[in-house]
Amino acid sequence: MDKKIKRNVAASSTKAGKSQKNETSVGGGGSTNLFSHFSSAYVDESAPSSKLSSSSSSALTRRSIAAPSNSALPNEFQIVFKKMSKKDGITKYKAICEMRELVASNEVEILKGTLASWCYNFNKIIRYDTDKRNREMAFQVLTDINKKVTKEMGPHLKTIFSNWWRSMNEAFSKETAKNARLSYEASFPNQKQKKVFRACYDVLLEDTFDDLTITEISLREELPHCSDSQIQEIHERLVAGSLSSLARTIDFLQEIEADNREPLVAKMLEVLEEQEFLDPKKRDHSFLSFLGSKYRNRTKTAAMDCLNSLIMNTPEGYFDSSVTTYGPVVLQSLGERDRILQITLWDKILIAFT
């Protein structure tokens, strides 16, 4: 996004309402275009910048942080967390079920001391476990914990929020996506959901774009015990999930009150520019690359969902110069036989382009 585009973003706010495309919320929850109503104060070139790379709490650091010590925990929790670290999926599933029983039978004061270890294991399960039953059950345990230790969970939310948010759109397991959404709704009332979203927003953007750059090679180094097919599945789930997460984030911004929305949109525009996500000249980890032939259909479908959210929520004319670049790549998918991909293509993208 060059300086001319940034100026056009501010200028286009006066054109809001001229296009039906720009008047309709993708999420169905509002009637405003969140980018076209964006105050020029937040796209001023002199405004202070906060680069993702300068964050002291990067996604990489959160993923690679050492496991918390369990030595001070009650013996039954030490055993459960040790079982959760095992490679065997059945052993891990039993451990997650046992954790749910422990949550139900123990007092809040005891559970408070287990939260760091639980969040660490929760992230590992949601990110890397290829057994969908474990991911599904992990969200049921999370719901039970949040109901019992609501306030005490607050300091740990940022460490798990990105994996939680991404899972709400998981294409590999509808039950996991359902459990993730139900867990979020059960844990926070409607207005609290927006407050938690705003509190974790910067971390969410960091993690999303970090996962979009992840490679199978780096995953093999991180997960040497996994087979090639497992690495491929994990990689596709993280990349496709991150694209869906970005689309959901853009759509959810529509539901935020105007006063709180503008700085969030400012951050989104800043990150898109910083990551060169929409730059057609960038070959790897750019939006255009995820529509390419080297990615599987789940990733392409998620990329199209993301493109639809961007088109429907950016000012009129914002994407005009990119249609000739994105159009041919999108149209290549017309020959794909994947049903979900074709539904997304015909019901969203082709309509958005017209």
mmCIF file of C-alpha atoms in Angstrom:
data_model
loop_
_atom_site.group_PDB
_atom_site.id
_atom_site.type_symbol
_atom_site.label_atom_id
_atom_site.label_comp_id
_atom_site.label_asym_id
_atom_site.label_seq_id
_atom_site.Cartn_x
_atom_site.Cartn_y
_atom_site.Cartn_z
ATOM 1 C CA MET A 1 0.000 0.000 0.000
ATOM 2 C CA ASP A 2 1.790 3.163 -1.172
ATOM 3 C CA LYS A 3 1.283 6.741 -0.033
ATOM 4 C CA LYS A 4 -1.198 7.463 -2.810
ATOM 5 C CA ILE A 5 -3.421 4.614 -1.665
ATOM 6 C CA LYS A 6 -3.224 5.763 1.944
ATOM 7 C CA ARG A 7 -4.393 9.230 0.898
ATOM 8 C CA ASN A 8 -7.169 7.697 -1.161
ATOM 9 C CA VAL A 9 -8.373 5.730 1.869
ATOM 10 C CA ALA A 10 -8.993 8.962 3.758
ATOM 11 C CA ALA A 11 -10.454 10.755 0.754
ATOM 12 C CA SER A 12 -12.805 7.924 -0.067
ATOM 13 C CA SER A 13 -14.602 8.320 3.271
ATOM 14 C CA THR A 14 -16.627 11.096 1.625
ATOM 15 C CA LYS A 15 -17.865 8.647 -0.997
ATOM 16 C CA ALA A 16 -19.428 6.189 1.433
ATOM 17 C CA GLY A 17 -22.817 4.929 0.390
ATOM 18 C CA LYS A 18 -22.274 5.329 -3.372
ATOM 19 C CA SER A 19 -21.843 1.640 -3.899
ATOM 20 C CA GLN A 20 -24.102 -1.134 -2.697
ATOM 21 C CA LYS A 21 -21.012 -3.258 -2.262
ATOM 22 C CA ASN A 22 -19.692 -0.794 0.264
ATOM 23 C CA GLU A 23 -22.984 -0.421 2.128
ATOM 24 C CA THR A 24 -23.420 -4.041 3.088
ATOM 25 C CA SER A 25 -21.678 -5.753 5.973
ATOM 26 C CA VAL A 26 -20.283 -9.152 5.118
ATOM 27 C CA GLY A 27 -21.000 -10.265 8.637
ATOM 28 C CA GLY A 28 -24.588 -9.163 8.310
ATOM 29 C CA GLY A 29 -24.372 -7.179 11.528
ATOM 30 C CA GLY A 30 -24.133 -3.622 10.205
ATOM 31 C CA SER A 31 -24.699 -1.293 7.291
ATOM 32 C CA THR A 32 -21.448 0.665 7.245
ATOM 33 C CA ASN A 33 -18.256 0.131 5.366
ATOM 34 C CA LEU A 34 -15.643 0.055 8.077
ATOM 35 C CA PHE A 35 -12.784 1.319 5.898
ATOM 36 C CA SER A 36 -14.729 3.982 3.995
ATOM 37 C CA HIS A 37 -15.841 5.619 7.248
ATOM 38 C CA PHE A 38 -12.268 5.580 8.472
ATOM 39 C CA SER A 39 -11.184 8.941 9.903
ATOM 40 C CA SER A 40 -8.331 10.616 8.045
ATOM 41 C CA ALA A 41 -6.673 11.239 11.398
ATOM 42 C CA TYR A 42 -5.751 7.580 11.565
ATOM 43 C CA VAL A 43 -4.189 7.342 8.115
ATOM 44 C CA ASP A 44 -2.108 10.489 8.416
ATOM 45 C CA GLU A 45 1.411 9.667 7.316
ATOM 46 C CA SER A 46 2.843 11.373 10.379
ATOM 47 C CA ALA A 47 0.888 9.183 12.782
ATOM 48 C CA PRO A 48 3.051 7.059 15.086
ATOM 49 C CA SER A 49 3.696 3.523 13.923
ATOM 50 C CA SER A 50 3.891 0.330 15.946
ATOM 51 C CA LYS A 51 5.684 -2.356 13.986
ATOM 52 C CA LEU A 52 4.864 -5.965 14.678
ATOM 53 C CA SER A 53 8.521 -6.868 14.554
ATOM 54 C CA SER A 54 9.277 -4.553 17.462
ATOM 55 C CA SER A 55 6.861 -6.285 19.809
ATOM 56 C CA SER A 56 8.458 -7.777 22.887
ATOM 57 C CA SER A 57 5.842 -10.545 22.901
ATOM 58 C CA SER A 58 6.103 -12.017 19.427
ATOM 59 C CA ALA A 59 4.101 -15.014 18.294
ATOM 60 C CA LEU A 60 7.305 -16.975 17.860
ATOM 61 C CA THR A 61 8.275 -16.303 21.476
ATOM 62 C CA ARG A 62 4.863 -17.396 22.713
ATOM 63 C CA ARG A 63 5.038 -20.640 20.740
ATOM 64 C CA SER A 64 8.560 -21.578 21.719
ATOM 65 C CA ILE A 65 8.354 -20.591 25.391
ATOM 66 C CA ALA A 66 9.464 -23.330 27.764
ATOM 67 C CA ALA A 67 6.806 -25.418 29.430
ATOM 68 C CA PRO A 68 5.866 -24.132 32.897
ATOM 69 C CA SER A 69 7.041 -26.163 35.856
ATOM 70 C CA ASN A 70 4.412 -28.498 37.252
ATOM 71 C CA SER A 71 6.396 -29.460 40.359
ATOM 72 C CA ALA A 72 4.305 -27.286 42.713
ATOM 73 C CA LEU A 73 0.975 -28.601 41.418
ATOM 74 C CA PRO A 74 -1.081 -31.319 43.126
ATOM 75 C CA ASN A 75 0.065 -34.775 42.067
ATOM 76 C CA GLU A 76 -3.056 -35.556 40.012
ATOM 77 C CA PHE A 77 -2.504 -32.455 37.869
ATOM 78 C CA GLN A 78 1.168 -33.304 37.364
ATOM 79 C CA ILE A 79 0.144 -36.719 36.058
ATOM 80 C CA VAL A 80 -2.491 -35.300 33.709
ATOM 81 C CA PHE A 81 -0.179 -32.679 32.194
ATOM 82 C CA LYS A 82 2.523 -35.310 31.722
ATOM 83 C CA LYS A 83 0.041 -37.486 29.833
ATOM 84 C CA MET A 84 -0.943 -34.514 27.669
ATOM 85 C CA SER A 85 2.650 -34.233 26.473
ATOM 86 C CA LYS A 86 2.659 -37.809 25.161
ATOM 87 C CA LYS A 87 2.642 -38.452 21.413
ATOM 88 C CA ASP A 88 -0.061 -41.107 21.546
ATOM 89 C CA GLY A 89 -3.418 -39.587 20.656
ATOM 90 C CA ILE A 90 -5.479 -41.947 22.845
ATOM 91 C CA THR A 91 -3.335 -41.244 25.911
ATOM 92 C CA LYS A 92 -3.668 -37.535 25.269
ATOM 93 C CA TYR A 93 -7.447 -37.765 24.838
ATOM 94 C CA LYS A 94 -7.810 -39.614 28.139
ATOM 95 C CA ALA A 95 -5.668 -36.957 29.824
ATOM 96 C CA ILE A 96 -7.883 -34.153 28.495
ATOM 97 C CA CYS A 97 -10.978 -35.979 29.763
ATOM 98 C CA GLU A 98 -9.293 -36.443 33.151
ATOM 99 C CA MET A 99 -8.491 -32.726 33.191
ATOM 100 C CA ARG A 100 -12.175 -31.982 32.750
ATOM 101 C CA GLU A 101 -12.996 -34.158 35.756
ATOM 102 C CA LEU A 102 -10.333 -32.407 37.834
ATOM 103 C CA VAL A 103 -11.731 -29.001 36.897
ATOM 104 C CA ALA A 104 -15.166 -30.087 38.113
ATOM 105 C CA SER A 105 -13.915 -31.570 41.394
ATOM 106 C CA ASN A 106 -11.367 -28.962 42.537
ATOM 107 C CA GLU A 107 -11.725 -25.574 44.157
ATOM 108 C CA VAL A 108 -10.906 -22.289 42.431
ATOM 109 C CA GLU A 109 -7.771 -21.703 44.520
ATOM 110 C CA ILE A 110 -6.259 -24.967 43.303
ATOM 111 C CA LEU A 111 -7.274 -24.402 39.685
ATOM 112 C CA LYS A 112 -5.656 -20.951 39.675
ATOM 113 C CA GLY A 113 -2.244 -22.551 40.051
ATOM 114 C CA THR A 114 -2.799 -24.832 37.058
ATOM 115 C CA LEU A 115 -3.768 -22.175 34.510
ATOM 116 C CA ALA A 116 -0.285 -21.531 33.079
ATOM 117 C CA SER A 117 0.283 -25.249 32.502
ATOM 118 C CA TRP A 118 -3.201 -25.691 31.035
ATOM 119 C CA CYS A 119 -2.797 -22.779 28.610
ATOM 120 C CA TYR A 120 0.570 -24.110 27.464
ATOM 121 C CA ASN A 121 -0.876 -27.567 26.770
ATOM 122 C CA PHE A 122 -4.052 -26.113 25.262
ATOM 123 C CA ASN A 123 -2.014 -24.172 22.682
ATOM 124 C CA LYS A 124 0.035 -27.246 21.777
ATOM 125 C CA ILE A 125 -3.107 -29.339 21.312
ATOM 126 C CA ILE A 126 -5.027 -26.771 19.269
ATOM 127 C CA ARG A 127 -2.073 -25.955 17.032
ATOM 128 C CA TYR A 128 -0.361 -29.279 16.481
ATOM 129 C CA ASP A 129 -2.625 -32.187 17.402
ATOM 130 C CA THR A 130 -3.861 -33.990 14.297
ATOM 131 C CA ASP A 131 -6.513 -35.910 16.262
ATOM 132 C CA LYS A 132 -9.585 -33.696 15.998
ATOM 133 C CA ARG A 133 -11.156 -35.349 19.065
ATOM 134 C CA ASN A 134 -8.423 -33.846 21.222
ATOM 135 C CA ARG A 135 -9.004 -30.370 19.823
ATOM 136 C CA GLU A 136 -12.762 -30.724 20.268
ATOM 137 C CA MET A 137 -12.456 -31.874 23.887
ATOM 138 C CA ALA A 138 -9.866 -29.195 24.707
ATOM 139 C CA PHE A 139 -12.464 -26.499 24.067
ATOM 140 C CA GLN A 140 -14.956 -28.209 26.367
ATOM 141 C CA VAL A 141 -12.343 -28.169 29.121
ATOM 142 C CA LEU A 142 -11.586 -24.514 28.381
ATOM 143 C CA THR A 143 -15.278 -23.660 28.753
ATOM 144 C CA ASP A 144 -15.452 -25.415 32.116
ATOM 145 C CA ILE A 145 -12.317 -23.629 33.341
ATOM 146 C CA ASN A 146 -13.541 -20.202 32.221
ATOM 147 C CA LYS A 147 -16.861 -20.667 33.981
ATOM 148 C CA LYS A 148 -15.149 -21.605 37.219
ATOM 149 C CA VAL A 149 -12.167 -19.222 37.284
ATOM 150 C CA THR A 150 -13.432 -16.305 35.192
ATOM 151 C CA LYS A 151 -11.339 -13.473 36.643
ATOM 152 C CA GLU A 152 -8.232 -15.551 37.222
ATOM 153 C CA MET A 153 -8.142 -16.532 33.536
ATOM 154 C CA GLY A 154 -7.837 -12.883 32.470
ATOM 155 C CA PRO A 155 -4.005 -12.616 32.566
ATOM 156 C CA HIS A 156 -3.725 -15.732 30.400
ATOM 157 C CA LEU A 157 -6.202 -14.753 27.661
ATOM 158 C CA LYS A 158 -3.652 -13.227 25.301
ATOM 159 C CA THR A 159 -1.620 -16.428 25.279
ATOM 160 C CA ILE A 160 -4.509 -18.536 23.985
ATOM 161 C CA PHE A 161 -6.739 -16.056 22.155
ATOM 162 C CA SER A 162 -5.255 -16.403 18.651
ATOM 163 C CA ASN A 163 -5.553 -20.199 18.598
ATOM 164 C CA TRP A 164 -9.065 -19.874 20.007
ATOM 165 C CA TRP A 165 -10.141 -17.291 17.418
ATOM 166 C CA ARG A 166 -8.616 -19.204 14.503
ATOM 167 C CA SER A 167 -10.331 -22.427 15.563
ATOM 168 C CA MET A 168 -13.771 -20.847 15.272
ATOM 169 C CA ASN A 169 -13.417 -21.230 11.493
ATOM 170 C CA GLU A 170 -11.555 -24.520 11.335
ATOM 171 C CA ALA A 171 -12.371 -26.319 8.089
ATOM 172 C CA PHE A 172 -10.856 -29.647 9.164
ATOM 173 C CA SER A 173 -13.358 -30.256 11.961
ATOM 174 C CA LYS A 174 -16.781 -28.645 12.123
ATOM 175 C CA GLU A 175 -17.131 -29.894 15.693
ATOM 176 C CA THR A 176 -13.922 -28.145 16.733
ATOM 177 C CA ALA A 177 -15.136 -24.905 15.143
ATOM 178 C CA LYS A 178 -18.505 -25.298 16.857
ATOM 179 C CA ASN A 179 -16.933 -25.987 20.256
ATOM 180 C CA ALA A 180 -14.596 -23.012 19.873
ATOM 181 C CA ARG A 181 -17.492 -20.660 19.119
ATOM 182 C CA LEU A 182 -19.675 -22.063 21.902
ATOM 183 C CA SER A 183 -16.776 -21.779 24.331
ATOM 184 C CA TYR A 184 -16.262 -18.115 23.452
ATOM 185 C CA GLU A 185 -19.962 -17.338 23.788
ATOM 186 C CA ALA A 186 -20.279 -19.255 27.065
ATOM 187 C CA SER A 187 -17.181 -17.632 28.536
ATOM 188 C CA PHE A 188 -18.083 -14.028 27.715
ATOM 189 C CA PRO A 189 -21.429 -12.189 27.417
ATOM 190 C CA ASN A 190 -21.986 -10.305 24.150
ATOM 191 C CA GLN A 191 -20.422 -6.964 25.150
ATOM 192 C CA LYS A 192 -17.586 -8.730 26.957
ATOM 193 C CA GLN A 193 -16.797 -10.607 23.719
ATOM 194 C CA LYS A 194 -16.012 -7.287 22.032
ATOM 195 C CA LYS A 195 -13.953 -6.108 25.000
ATOM 196 C CA VAL A 196 -11.849 -9.286 24.974
ATOM 197 C CA PHE A 197 -11.421 -8.971 21.201
ATOM 198 C CA ARG A 198 -10.117 -5.410 21.546
ATOM 199 C CA ALA A 199 -7.792 -6.363 24.394
ATOM 200 C CA CYS A 200 -6.236 -9.214 22.375
ATOM 201 C CA TYR A 201 -6.374 -7.521 18.959
ATOM 202 C CA ASP A 202 -2.694 -6.628 18.536
ATOM 203 C CA VAL A 203 -1.631 -10.104 19.624
ATOM 204 C CA LEU A 204 -4.169 -11.634 17.236
ATOM 205 C CA LEU A 205 -2.749 -9.730 14.262
ATOM 206 C CA GLU A 206 0.805 -10.699 15.230
ATOM 207 C CA ASP A 207 -0.042 -14.359 15.466
ATOM 208 C CA THR A 208 -2.152 -14.390 12.306
ATOM 209 C CA PHE A 209 0.545 -12.957 10.079
ATOM 210 C CA ASP A 210 3.229 -15.005 11.802
ATOM 211 C CA ASP A 211 1.322 -18.194 10.986
ATOM 212 C CA LEU A 212 0.856 -17.080 7.384
ATOM 213 C CA THR A 213 4.640 -17.218 6.992
ATOM 214 C CA ILE A 214 5.059 -20.623 8.592
ATOM 215 C CA THR A 215 6.523 -23.362 6.364
ATOM 216 C CA GLU A 216 6.506 -27.133 6.374
ATOM 217 C CA ILE A 217 10.282 -27.025 6.834
ATOM 218 C CA SER A 218 10.023 -24.995 10.030
ATOM 219 C CA LEU A 219 7.271 -27.277 11.299
ATOM 220 C CA ARG A 220 9.432 -30.355 10.705
ATOM 221 C CA GLU A 221 12.145 -28.782 12.821
ATOM 222 C CA GLU A 222 9.659 -27.955 15.551
ATOM 223 C CA LEU A 223 7.810 -31.289 15.375
ATOM 224 C CA PRO A 224 10.410 -33.935 14.429
ATOM 225 C CA HIS A 225 8.141 -36.781 15.626
ATOM 226 C CA CYS A 226 5.403 -35.983 13.082
ATOM 227 C CA SER A 227 5.101 -37.762 9.743
ATOM 228 C CA ASP A 228 5.150 -35.889 6.437
ATOM 229 C CA SER A 229 1.380 -36.236 6.073
ATOM 230 C CA GLN A 230 0.852 -34.851 9.578
ATOM 231 C CA ILE A 231 3.153 -31.910 8.854
ATOM 232 C CA GLN A 232 1.210 -31.162 5.668
ATOM 233 C CA GLU A 233 -2.104 -31.261 7.546
ATOM 234 C CA ILE A 234 -0.846 -29.021 10.371
ATOM 235 C CA HIS A 235 0.619 -26.549 7.884
ATOM 236 C CA GLU A 236 -2.587 -26.363 5.851
ATOM 237 C CA ARG A 237 -4.712 -26.044 8.990
ATOM 238 C CA LEU A 238 -2.590 -23.174 10.333
ATOM 239 C CA VAL A 239 -2.337 -21.270 7.037
ATOM 240 C CA ALA A 240 -5.956 -21.745 5.930
ATOM 241 C CA GLY A 241 -7.116 -21.075 9.483
ATOM 242 C CA SER A 242 -5.103 -17.857 9.652
ATOM 243 C CA LEU A 243 -6.624 -16.596 6.396
ATOM 244 C CA SER A 244 -10.096 -17.388 7.733
ATOM 245 C CA SER A 245 -9.121 -15.724 11.007
ATOM 246 C CA LEU A 246 -8.125 -12.564 9.135
ATOM 247 C CA ALA A 247 -11.436 -12.568 7.232
ATOM 248 C CA ARG A 248 -13.374 -13.057 10.467
ATOM 249 C CA THR A 249 -11.378 -10.266 12.120
ATOM 250 C CA ILE A 250 -12.176 -7.816 9.301
ATOM 251 C CA ASP A 251 -15.861 -8.741 9.435
ATOM 252 C CA PHE A 252 -16.015 -8.560 13.233
ATOM 253 C CA LEU A 253 -14.659 -5.011 13.168
ATOM 254 C CA GLN A 254 -18.064 -4.049 11.734
ATOM 255 C CA GLU A 255 -19.645 -4.960 15.057
ATOM 256 C CA ILE A 256 -17.347 -2.733 17.137
ATOM 257 C CA GLU A 257 -18.677 0.675 18.165
ATOM 258 C CA ALA A 258 -17.402 3.484 15.899
ATOM 259 C CA ASP A 259 -15.275 5.201 18.561
ATOM 260 C CA ASN A 260 -13.447 1.987 19.400
ATOM 261 C CA ARG A 261 -13.305 0.784 15.796
ATOM 262 C CA GLU A 262 -11.133 3.477 14.216
ATOM 263 C CA PRO A 263 -7.861 2.674 16.013
ATOM 264 C CA LEU A 264 -8.405 -1.022 15.274
ATOM 265 C CA VAL A 265 -8.897 -0.297 11.571
ATOM 266 C CA ALA A 266 -5.804 1.920 11.679
ATOM 267 C CA LYS A 267 -3.814 -1.001 13.031
ATOM 268 C CA MET A 268 -5.215 -3.325 10.362
ATOM 269 C CA LEU A 269 -4.198 -0.966 7.539
ATOM 270 C CA GLU A 270 -0.765 -0.525 9.093
ATOM 271 C CA VAL A 271 -0.176 -4.258 9.344
ATOM 272 C CA LEU A 272 -1.413 -4.963 5.804
ATOM 273 C CA GLU A 273 1.086 -2.398 4.537
ATOM 274 C CA GLU A 274 3.922 -3.504 6.783
ATOM 275 C CA GLN A 275 3.522 -7.160 5.810
ATOM 276 C CA GLU A 276 3.126 -6.241 2.104
ATOM 277 C CA PHE A 277 0.228 -8.647 2.190
ATOM 278 C CA LEU A 278 -1.548 -7.147 -0.821
ATOM 279 C CA ASP A 279 1.583 -6.488 -2.864
ATOM 280 C CA PRO A 280 1.249 -8.541 -6.100
ATOM 281 C CA LYS A 281 5.037 -8.378 -6.574
ATOM 282 C CA LYS A 282 5.715 -10.270 -3.361
ATOM 283 C CA ARG A 283 6.121 -13.923 -4.297
ATOM 284 C CA ASP A 284 5.873 -15.700 -0.928
ATOM 285 C CA HIS A 285 3.387 -15.328 1.930
ATOM 286 C CA SER A 286 1.451 -12.616 0.129
ATOM 287 C CA PHE A 287 -2.254 -12.769 -0.492
ATOM 288 C CA LEU A 288 -1.773 -13.593 -4.172
ATOM 289 C CA SER A 289 0.512 -16.526 -3.369
ATOM 290 C CA PHE A 290 -2.219 -18.258 -1.326
ATOM 291 C CA LEU A 291 -4.417 -18.383 -4.418
ATOM 292 C CA GLY A 292 -1.663 -20.142 -6.352
ATOM 293 C CA SER A 293 -1.477 -23.753 -7.458
ATOM 294 C CA LYS A 294 0.968 -24.877 -4.754
ATOM 295 C CA TYR A 295 -1.712 -24.521 -2.061
ATOM 296 C CA ARG A 296 -4.576 -26.940 -1.511
ATOM 297 C CA ASN A 297 -8.243 -26.072 -1.953
ATOM 298 C CA ARG A 298 -8.921 -25.370 1.737
ATOM 299 C CA THR A 299 -6.262 -22.666 1.675
ATOM 300 C CA LYS A 300 -7.532 -21.241 -1.628
ATOM 301 C CA THR A 301 -11.090 -21.147 -0.277
ATOM 302 C CA ALA A 302 -9.939 -19.356 2.879
ATOM 303 C CA ALA A 303 -7.958 -16.894 0.741
ATOM 304 C CA MET A 304 -11.072 -16.144 -1.316
ATOM 305 C CA ASP A 305 -13.068 -15.580 1.870
ATOM 306 C CA CYS A 306 -10.375 -13.176 2.990
ATOM 307 C CA LEU A 307 -10.400 -11.399 -0.389
ATOM 308 C CA ASN A 308 -14.184 -11.076 -0.195
ATOM 309 C CA SER A 309 -13.977 -9.495 3.272
ATOM 310 C CA LEU A 310 -11.342 -7.037 2.076
ATOM 311 C CA ILE A 311 -13.267 -6.061 -1.067
ATOM 312 C CA MET A 312 -16.558 -5.653 0.772
ATOM 313 C CA ASN A 313 -15.003 -3.564 3.528
ATOM 314 C CA THR A 314 -12.653 -1.250 1.635
ATOM 315 C CA PRO A 315 -13.534 2.041 -0.076
ATOM 316 C CA GLU A 316 -14.933 2.136 -3.589
ATOM 317 C CA GLY A 317 -12.064 1.972 -6.039
ATOM 318 C CA TYR A 318 -9.553 0.661 -3.489
ATOM 319 C CA PHE A 319 -9.138 -2.659 -5.302
ATOM 320 C CA ASP A 320 -9.740 -1.413 -8.860
ATOM 321 C CA SER A 321 -6.059 -1.488 -9.792
ATOM 322 C CA SER A 322 -5.716 -5.026 -8.403
ATOM 323 C CA VAL A 323 -8.587 -6.665 -10.285
ATOM 324 C CA THR A 324 -6.404 -7.258 -13.340
ATOM 325 C CA THR A 325 -3.855 -8.952 -11.057
ATOM 326 C CA TYR A 326 -6.162 -11.016 -8.835
ATOM 327 C CA GLY A 327 -8.834 -11.692 -11.468
ATOM 328 C CA PRO A 328 -6.943 -14.174 -13.674
ATOM 329 C CA VAL A 329 -5.665 -16.097 -10.634
ATOM 330 C CA VAL A 330 -9.169 -16.336 -9.186
ATOM 331 C CA LEU A 331 -10.655 -17.417 -12.505
ATOM 332 C CA GLN A 332 -8.174 -20.297 -12.706
ATOM 333 C CA SER A 333 -10.177 -21.896 -9.890
ATOM 334 C CA LEU A 334 -13.286 -22.179 -12.066
ATOM 335 C CA GLY A 335 -12.050 -25.571 -13.178
ATOM 336 C CA GLU A 336 -11.604 -26.919 -9.635
ATOM 337 C CA ARG A 337 -14.041 -29.630 -8.556
ATOM 338 C CA ASP A 338 -14.058 -28.786 -4.859
ATOM 339 C CA ARG A 339 -17.654 -27.910 -3.907
ATOM 340 C CA ILE A 340 -16.848 -25.484 -1.074
ATOM 341 C CA LEU A 341 -14.326 -23.668 -3.235
ATOM 342 C CA GLN A 342 -16.880 -23.268 -6.032
ATOM 343 C CA ILE A 343 -19.565 -21.991 -3.628
ATOM 344 C CA THR A 344 -17.168 -19.354 -2.302
ATOM 345 C CA LEU A 345 -16.088 -18.427 -5.806
ATOM 346 C CA TRP A 346 -19.587 -18.018 -7.260
ATOM 347 C CA ASP A 347 -21.484 -16.719 -4.229
ATOM 348 C CA LYS A 348 -18.879 -14.260 -3.021
ATOM 349 C CA ILE A 349 -15.846 -13.451 -5.156
ATOM 350 C CA LEU A 350 -17.416 -13.159 -8.629
ATOM 351 C CA ILE A 351 -20.196 -11.017 -7.175
ATOM 352 C CA ALA A 352 -17.690 -8.851 -5.290
ATOM 353 C CA PHE A 353 -15.686 -8.304 -8.485
ATOM 354 C CA THR A 354 -18.740 -7.078 -10.412
#
